[in-house]
Coordinates of C-alpha atoms in Angstrom, one line a residue:
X1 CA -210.9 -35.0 -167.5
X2 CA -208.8 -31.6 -166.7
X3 CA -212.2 -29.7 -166.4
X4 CA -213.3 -32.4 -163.6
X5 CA -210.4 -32.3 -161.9
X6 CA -210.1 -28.8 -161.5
X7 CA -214.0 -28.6 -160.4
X8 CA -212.6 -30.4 -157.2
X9 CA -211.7 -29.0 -154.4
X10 CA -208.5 -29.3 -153.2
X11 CA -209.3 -31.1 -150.0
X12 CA -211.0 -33.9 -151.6
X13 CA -208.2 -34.7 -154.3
X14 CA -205.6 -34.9 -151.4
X15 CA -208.1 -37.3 -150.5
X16 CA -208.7 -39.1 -152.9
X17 CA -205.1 -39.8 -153.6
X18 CA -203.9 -40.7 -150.3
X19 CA -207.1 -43.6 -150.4
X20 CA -205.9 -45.1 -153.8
X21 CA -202.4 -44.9 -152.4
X22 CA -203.2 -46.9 -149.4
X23 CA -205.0 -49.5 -151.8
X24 CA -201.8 -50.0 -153.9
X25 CA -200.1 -50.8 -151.2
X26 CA -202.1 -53.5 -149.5
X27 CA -202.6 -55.2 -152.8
X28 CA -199.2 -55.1 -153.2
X29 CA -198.2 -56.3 -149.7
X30 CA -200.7 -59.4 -150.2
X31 CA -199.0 -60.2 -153.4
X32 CA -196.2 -60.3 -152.3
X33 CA -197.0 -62.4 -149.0
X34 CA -198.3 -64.9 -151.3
X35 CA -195.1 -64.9 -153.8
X36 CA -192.9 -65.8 -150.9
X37 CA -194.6 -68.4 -149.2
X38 CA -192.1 -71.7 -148.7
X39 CA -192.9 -74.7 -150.1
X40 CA -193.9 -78.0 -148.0
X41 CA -190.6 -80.1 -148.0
X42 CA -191.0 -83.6 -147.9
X43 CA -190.3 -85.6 -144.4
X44 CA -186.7 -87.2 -144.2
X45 CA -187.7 -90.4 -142.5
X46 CA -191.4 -91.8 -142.1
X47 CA -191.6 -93.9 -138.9
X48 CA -194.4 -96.7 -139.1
X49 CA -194.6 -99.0 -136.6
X50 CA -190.9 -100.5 -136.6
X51 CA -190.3 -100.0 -140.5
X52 CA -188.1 -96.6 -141.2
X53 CA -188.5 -95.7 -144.9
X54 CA -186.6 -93.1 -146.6
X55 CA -188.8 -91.2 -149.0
X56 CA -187.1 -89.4 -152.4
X57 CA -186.0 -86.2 -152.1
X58 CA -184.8 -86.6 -148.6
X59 CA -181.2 -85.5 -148.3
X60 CA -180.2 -88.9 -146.5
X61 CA -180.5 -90.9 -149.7
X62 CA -177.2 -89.5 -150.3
X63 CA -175.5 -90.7 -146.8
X64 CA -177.0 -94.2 -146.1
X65 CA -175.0 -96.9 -148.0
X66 CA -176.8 -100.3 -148.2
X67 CA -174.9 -103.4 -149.0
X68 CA -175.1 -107.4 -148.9
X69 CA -174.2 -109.3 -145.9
X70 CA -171.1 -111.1 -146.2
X71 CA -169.2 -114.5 -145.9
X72 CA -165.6 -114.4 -144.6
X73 CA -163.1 -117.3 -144.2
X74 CA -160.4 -116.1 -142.7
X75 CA -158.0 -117.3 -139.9
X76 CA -158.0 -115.2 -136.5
X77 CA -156.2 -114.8 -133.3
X78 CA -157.8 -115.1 -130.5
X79 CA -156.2 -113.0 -127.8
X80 CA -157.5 -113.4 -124.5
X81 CA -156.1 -111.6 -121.0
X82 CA -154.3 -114.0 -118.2
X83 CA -152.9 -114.4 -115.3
X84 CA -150.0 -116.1 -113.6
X85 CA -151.2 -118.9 -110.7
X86 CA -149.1 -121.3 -108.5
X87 CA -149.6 -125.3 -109.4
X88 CA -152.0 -126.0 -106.8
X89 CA -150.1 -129.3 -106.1
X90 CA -146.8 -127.5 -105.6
X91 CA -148.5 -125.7 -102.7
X92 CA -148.0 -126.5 -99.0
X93 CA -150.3 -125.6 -96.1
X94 CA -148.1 -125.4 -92.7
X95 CA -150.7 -126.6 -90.0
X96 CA -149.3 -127.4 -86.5
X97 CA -152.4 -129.8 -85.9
X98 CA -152.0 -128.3 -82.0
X99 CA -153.2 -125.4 -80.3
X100 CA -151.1 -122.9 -78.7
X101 CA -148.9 -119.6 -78.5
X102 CA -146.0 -119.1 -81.0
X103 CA -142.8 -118.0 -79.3
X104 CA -140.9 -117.6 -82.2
X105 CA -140.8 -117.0 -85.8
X106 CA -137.8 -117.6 -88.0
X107 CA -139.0 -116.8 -91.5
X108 CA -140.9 -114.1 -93.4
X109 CA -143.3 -113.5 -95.8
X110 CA -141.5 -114.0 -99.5
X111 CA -138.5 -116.0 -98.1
X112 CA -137.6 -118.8 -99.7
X113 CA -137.0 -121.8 -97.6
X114 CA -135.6 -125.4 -97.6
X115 CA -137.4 -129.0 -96.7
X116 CA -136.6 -129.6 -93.1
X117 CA -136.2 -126.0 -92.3
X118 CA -137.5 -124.6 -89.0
X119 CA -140.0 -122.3 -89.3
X120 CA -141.5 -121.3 -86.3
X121 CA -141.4 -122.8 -82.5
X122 CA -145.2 -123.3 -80.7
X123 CA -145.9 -123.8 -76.9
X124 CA -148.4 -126.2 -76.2
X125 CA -150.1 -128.0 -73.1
X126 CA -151.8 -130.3 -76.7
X127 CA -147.9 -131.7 -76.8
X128 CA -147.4 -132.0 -73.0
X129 CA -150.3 -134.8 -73.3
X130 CA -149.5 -136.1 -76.2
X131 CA -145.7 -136.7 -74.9
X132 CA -147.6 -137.9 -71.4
X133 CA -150.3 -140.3 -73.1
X134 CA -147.0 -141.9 -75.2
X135 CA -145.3 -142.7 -72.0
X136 CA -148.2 -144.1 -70.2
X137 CA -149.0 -146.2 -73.5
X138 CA -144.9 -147.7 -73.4
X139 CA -145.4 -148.4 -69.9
X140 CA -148.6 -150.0 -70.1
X141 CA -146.7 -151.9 -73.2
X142 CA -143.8 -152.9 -71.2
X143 CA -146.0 -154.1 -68.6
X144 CA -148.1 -156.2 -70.9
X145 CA -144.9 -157.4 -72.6
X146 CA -143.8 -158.6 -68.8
X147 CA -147.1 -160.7 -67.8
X148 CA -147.8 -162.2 -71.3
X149 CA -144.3 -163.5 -70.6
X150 CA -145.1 -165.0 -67.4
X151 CA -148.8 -166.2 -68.3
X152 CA -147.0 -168.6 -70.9
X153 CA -144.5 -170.0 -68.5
X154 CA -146.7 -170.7 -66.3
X155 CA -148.9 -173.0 -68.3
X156 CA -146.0 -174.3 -69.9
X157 CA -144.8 -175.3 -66.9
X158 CA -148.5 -176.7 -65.8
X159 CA -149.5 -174.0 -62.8
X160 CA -151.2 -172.0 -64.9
X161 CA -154.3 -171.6 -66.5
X162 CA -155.4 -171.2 -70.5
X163 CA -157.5 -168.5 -69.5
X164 CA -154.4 -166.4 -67.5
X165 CA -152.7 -167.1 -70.9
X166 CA -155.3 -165.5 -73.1
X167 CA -156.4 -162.6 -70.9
X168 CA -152.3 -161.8 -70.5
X169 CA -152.3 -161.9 -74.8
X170 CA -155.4 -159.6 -75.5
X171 CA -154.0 -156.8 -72.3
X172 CA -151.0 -157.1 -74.8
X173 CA -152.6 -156.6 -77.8
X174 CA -154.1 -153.6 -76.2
X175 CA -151.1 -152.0 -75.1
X176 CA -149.6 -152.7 -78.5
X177 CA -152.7 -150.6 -80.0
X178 CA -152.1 -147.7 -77.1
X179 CA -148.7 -147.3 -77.7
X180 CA -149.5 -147.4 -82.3
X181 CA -152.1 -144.9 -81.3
X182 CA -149.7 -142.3 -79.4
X183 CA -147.1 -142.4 -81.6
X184 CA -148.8 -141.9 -84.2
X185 CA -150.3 -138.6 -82.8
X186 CA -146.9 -137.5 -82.0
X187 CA -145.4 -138.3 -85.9
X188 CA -148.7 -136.3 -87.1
X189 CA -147.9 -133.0 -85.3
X190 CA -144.4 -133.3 -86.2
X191 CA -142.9 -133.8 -82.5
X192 CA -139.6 -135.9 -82.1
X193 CA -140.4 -139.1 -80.4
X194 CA -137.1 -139.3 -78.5
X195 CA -138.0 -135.8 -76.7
X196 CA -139.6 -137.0 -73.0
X197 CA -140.4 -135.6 -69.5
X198 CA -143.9 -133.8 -70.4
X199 CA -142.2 -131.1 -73.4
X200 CA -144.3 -128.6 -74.6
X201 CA -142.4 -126.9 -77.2
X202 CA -142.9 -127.8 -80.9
X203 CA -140.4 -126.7 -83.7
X204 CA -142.5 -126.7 -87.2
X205 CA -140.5 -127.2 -90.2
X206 CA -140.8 -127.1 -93.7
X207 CA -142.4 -129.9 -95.3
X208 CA -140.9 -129.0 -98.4
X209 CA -138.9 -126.3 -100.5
X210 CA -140.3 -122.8 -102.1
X211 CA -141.1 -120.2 -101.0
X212 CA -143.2 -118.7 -98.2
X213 CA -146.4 -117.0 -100.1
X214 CA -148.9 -116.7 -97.2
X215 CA -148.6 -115.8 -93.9
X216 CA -150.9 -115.6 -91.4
X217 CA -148.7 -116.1 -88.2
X218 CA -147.1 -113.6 -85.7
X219 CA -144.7 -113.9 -83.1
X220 CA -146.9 -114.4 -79.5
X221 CA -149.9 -115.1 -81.5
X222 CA -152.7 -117.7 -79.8
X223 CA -153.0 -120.3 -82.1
X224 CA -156.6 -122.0 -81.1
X225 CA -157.6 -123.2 -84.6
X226 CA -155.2 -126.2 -85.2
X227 CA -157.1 -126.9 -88.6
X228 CA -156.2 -123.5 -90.1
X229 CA -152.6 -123.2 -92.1
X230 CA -149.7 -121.1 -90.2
X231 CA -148.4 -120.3 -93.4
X232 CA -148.2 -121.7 -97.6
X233 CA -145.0 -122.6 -99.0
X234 CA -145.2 -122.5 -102.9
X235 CA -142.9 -124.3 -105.3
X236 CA -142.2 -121.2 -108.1
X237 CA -140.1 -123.2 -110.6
X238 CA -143.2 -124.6 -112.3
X239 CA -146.4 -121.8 -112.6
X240 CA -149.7 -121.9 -114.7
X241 CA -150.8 -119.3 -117.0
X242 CA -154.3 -119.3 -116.5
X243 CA -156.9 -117.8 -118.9
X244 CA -160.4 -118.0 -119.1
X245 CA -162.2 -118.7 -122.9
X246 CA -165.4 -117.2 -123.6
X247 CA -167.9 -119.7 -124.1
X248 CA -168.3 -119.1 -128.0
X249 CA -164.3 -119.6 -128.8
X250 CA -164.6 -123.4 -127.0
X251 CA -164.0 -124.9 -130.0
X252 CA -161.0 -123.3 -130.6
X253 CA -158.9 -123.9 -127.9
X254 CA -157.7 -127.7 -126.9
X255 CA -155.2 -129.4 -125.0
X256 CA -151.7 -129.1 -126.8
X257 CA -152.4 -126.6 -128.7
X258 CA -149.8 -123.7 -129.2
X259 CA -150.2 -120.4 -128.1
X260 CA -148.1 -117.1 -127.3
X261 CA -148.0 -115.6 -124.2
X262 CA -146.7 -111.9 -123.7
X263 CA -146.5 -110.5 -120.1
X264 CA -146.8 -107.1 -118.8
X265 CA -143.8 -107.4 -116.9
X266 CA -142.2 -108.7 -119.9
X267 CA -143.8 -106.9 -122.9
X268 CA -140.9 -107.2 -125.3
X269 CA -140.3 -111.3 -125.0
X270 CA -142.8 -113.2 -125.6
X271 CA -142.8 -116.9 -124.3
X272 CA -144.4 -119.6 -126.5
X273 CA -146.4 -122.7 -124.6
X274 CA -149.2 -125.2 -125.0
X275 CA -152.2 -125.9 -123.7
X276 CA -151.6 -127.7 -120.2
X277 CA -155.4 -128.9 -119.4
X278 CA -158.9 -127.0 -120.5
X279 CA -161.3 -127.2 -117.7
X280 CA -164.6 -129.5 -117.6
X281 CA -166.6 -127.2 -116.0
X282 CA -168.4 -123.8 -117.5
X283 CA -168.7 -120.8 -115.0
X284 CA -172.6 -120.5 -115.2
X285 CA -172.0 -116.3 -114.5
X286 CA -169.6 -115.7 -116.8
X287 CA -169.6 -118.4 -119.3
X288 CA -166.1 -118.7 -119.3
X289 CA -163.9 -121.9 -118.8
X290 CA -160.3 -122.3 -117.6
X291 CA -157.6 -123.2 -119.9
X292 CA -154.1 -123.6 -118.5
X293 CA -151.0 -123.5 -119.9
X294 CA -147.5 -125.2 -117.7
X295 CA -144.6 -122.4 -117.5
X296 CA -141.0 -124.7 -116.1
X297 CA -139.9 -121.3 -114.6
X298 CA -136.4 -122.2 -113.1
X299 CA -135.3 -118.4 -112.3
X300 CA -138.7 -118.1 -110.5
X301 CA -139.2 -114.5 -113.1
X302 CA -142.7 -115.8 -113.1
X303 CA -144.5 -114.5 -110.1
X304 CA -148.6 -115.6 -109.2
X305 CA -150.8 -112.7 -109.7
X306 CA -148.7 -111.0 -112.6
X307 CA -150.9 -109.9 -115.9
X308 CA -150.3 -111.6 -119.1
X309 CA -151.8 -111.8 -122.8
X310 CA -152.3 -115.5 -124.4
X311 CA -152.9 -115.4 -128.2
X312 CA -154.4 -118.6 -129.7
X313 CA -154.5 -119.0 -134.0
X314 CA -158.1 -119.9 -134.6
X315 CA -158.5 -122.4 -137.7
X316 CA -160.5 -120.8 -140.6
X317 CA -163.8 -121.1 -140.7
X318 CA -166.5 -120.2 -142.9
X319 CA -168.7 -117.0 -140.6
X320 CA -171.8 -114.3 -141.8
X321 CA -169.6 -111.0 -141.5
X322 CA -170.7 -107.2 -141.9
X323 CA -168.5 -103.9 -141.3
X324 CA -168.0 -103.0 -137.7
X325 CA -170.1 -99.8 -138.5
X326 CA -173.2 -101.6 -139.3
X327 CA -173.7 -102.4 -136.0
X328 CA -175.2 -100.2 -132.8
X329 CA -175.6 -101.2 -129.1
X330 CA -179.0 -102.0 -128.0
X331 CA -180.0 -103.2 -124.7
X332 CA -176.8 -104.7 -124.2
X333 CA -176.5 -106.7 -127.8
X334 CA -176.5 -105.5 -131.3
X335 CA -178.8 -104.3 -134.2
X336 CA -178.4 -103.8 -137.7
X337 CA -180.9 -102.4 -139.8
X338 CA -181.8 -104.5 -142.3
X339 CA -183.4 -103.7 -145.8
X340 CA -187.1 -105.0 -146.3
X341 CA -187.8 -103.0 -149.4
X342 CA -186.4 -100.5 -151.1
X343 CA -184.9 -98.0 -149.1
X344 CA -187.5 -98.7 -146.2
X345 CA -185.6 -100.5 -143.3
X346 CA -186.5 -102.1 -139.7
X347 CA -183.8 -103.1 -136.8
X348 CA -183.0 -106.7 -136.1
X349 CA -180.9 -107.8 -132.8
X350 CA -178.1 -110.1 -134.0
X351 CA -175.8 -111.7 -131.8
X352 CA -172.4 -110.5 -132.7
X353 CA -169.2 -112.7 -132.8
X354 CA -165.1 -112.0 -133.2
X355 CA -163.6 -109.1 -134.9
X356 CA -161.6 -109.4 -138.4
X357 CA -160.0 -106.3 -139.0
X358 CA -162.5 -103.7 -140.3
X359 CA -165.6 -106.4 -140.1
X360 CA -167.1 -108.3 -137.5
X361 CA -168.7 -111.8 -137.7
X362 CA -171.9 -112.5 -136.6
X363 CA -173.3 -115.9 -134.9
X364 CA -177.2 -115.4 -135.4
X365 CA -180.0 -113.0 -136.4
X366 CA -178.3 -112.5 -140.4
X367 CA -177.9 -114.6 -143.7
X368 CA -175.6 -114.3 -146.3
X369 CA -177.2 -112.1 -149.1
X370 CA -180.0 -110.2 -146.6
X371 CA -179.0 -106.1 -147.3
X372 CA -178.0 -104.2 -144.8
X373 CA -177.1 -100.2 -143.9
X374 CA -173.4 -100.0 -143.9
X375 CA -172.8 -96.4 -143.7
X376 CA -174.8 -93.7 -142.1
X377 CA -177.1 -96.2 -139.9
X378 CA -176.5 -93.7 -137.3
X379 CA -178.8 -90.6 -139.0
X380 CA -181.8 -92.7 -138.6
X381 CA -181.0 -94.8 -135.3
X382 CA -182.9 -93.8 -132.3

């Protein structure tokens, strides 16, 4: 092998070498290309149709929990956010049932006023006829008064006749009805009946006492609607606390029922009450009644529009629960994934119910006993 080598020249060996070289090195790099290759993992979730199925080996076996749905029977507050109202029949709307211009105005917004007090003072031509139709109505009278008189004695005495007599009664009755008629329209707008001569200024007083809530009146204001209210005096020493139950905690709210009511303004006292009266009729948008409770409020501390909190003990009752975690927003419900097989899973809608503590109860769409994900829902939840 020497002697051949030698025979070479020394051109061709260099050759030779650098070529086998070269070879090495390829097989070498391909060997190692194929040594290093990754494995194929295995998916972590296979998606088919709406079933989610998580195969061995992926990593999320470790972080999904899966556990049985529930039953819990435990008692529950209900707490519910209110507000302070007025007793709609402590209210009084101050109409002047006349048109016409207010000249004065003795009372403000918030004041608190008396029965009988005078409020504001109206000019009106409305009163000027109403004071002139109630004289011309007790002077017709007093002329009817004077005839019928004399149409009796008359026939009494033989120079008259029954028909004088009977026309003289029915211009009497007439009169009589005139005269009702005016007065009465004086007594409705609130106008002495002693004042006379064709007055046009009307003094509006307080129908009763509280205190002034609305105002809608201003000193030289036109008055032309004599339906609409000048003002609303509100009697604040009894107020409702008015809440509104969600459709689905009906049943566990009724009339004399106790309840605790904490208000902002108040945060540190609470007040305890009953239910006052639970409305008959559902608010189709909201699905929401009205539930009132009666406050006596003697210091008038309670004021109509002030925030408050009313806490009702729900009776125990018997309610498919799972942990708050097991459910995700969808659409603007709830899902839950349930378990179909093992480890492969496919969302349900449920319709979720109250909160107790850590778990949350739910009115349709699970049975006691179906499996659910409790933990980790999220990793697979798209």
């Amino acid at each position: 092998m020497s002697v051949f080598v030698s025979q070479l020249p020394a051109g061709a060996l260099a050759l030779r070498s650098m070529l086998l070289g070269c070879l090495i090195l390829t097989v070498s790099a391909c060997g190692g290309a194929q040594s290093h290759e990754p494995a194929r993992q295995a998916p972590i979730v296979e998606r088919k149709g709406d079933r989610i199925f998580v195969p061995a080996g992926s990593p999320l076996r470790t972080r999904i929990a899966v556990a049985a749905v529930g039953t819990s029977t435990e008692g529950r507050t209900l707490d519910l956010p209110a507000s302070v109202e007025a007793d709609p029949a402590l209210q009084s709307k101050v109409a002047p049932a006349l048109t016409g211009r207010i000249v004065s105005l003795r009372v403000g917004l918030g004041d608190h006023v008396r029965a009988g007090q005078p409020l504001a003072t109206m000019v009106s031509s409305d009163l000027a006829q109403a004071y002139a139709d109630e004289a011309r109505a007790t002077a017709a009278m007093a002329l009817a008064t004077r005839s019928k008189a004399r149409a009796s004695a008359l026939f009494d005495a033989g120079g008259g006749a029954q028909k004088d007599v009977l026309q003289a009664e029915n211009d009497y009755a007439t009169a009589q009805a005139d005269l009702r008629s005016a007065t009465a329209k004086l007594r409705i707008v609130g106008a002495p009946l002693r004042q006379r001569g064709g007055a046009q200024v009307l003094t509006i007083v307080a129908p009763s006492s509280g205190s002034v809530t609305d105002l809608a009146a201003a000193r030289g204001a036109v008055w032309n609607d004599a339906t609409q209210s000048l003002m609303t005096i509100t009697d604040l020493n009894r107020v409702f606390v008015t809440v509104e139950v969600p459709e689905k905690d009906l049943a566990s709210v009724h009339v004399g029922q106790p309840a605790s009511v904490r208000f902002a303004a108040y945060p540190d006292a609470p007040v305890q009450s009953r239910v006052a009266s639970v409305s008959d009729v559902l608010d189709p948008e909201t699905r929401r009644m009205k539930v009132r409770l009666a406050f006596p409020d003697g210091g008038r501390r309670l004021k109509p529009g002030m925030f408050a909190t009313v806490s009702f003990q729900a009776a125990a009752v018997p309610a498919v629960s799972v942990p708050t975690g097991a459910l995700f927003l969808k659409d603007e419900g709830s899902q839950v994934y349930v378990e179909v097989a093992p480890w492969t899973f496919v969302p349900r809608t449920v319709e979720a119910g109250y909160s107790l503590g850590a778990r949350t109860t739910i009115s349709r769409g699970l049975k006691a006993g179906e499996r659910v994900i409790v933990r980790g829902g999220v990793l697979i939840n798209d």
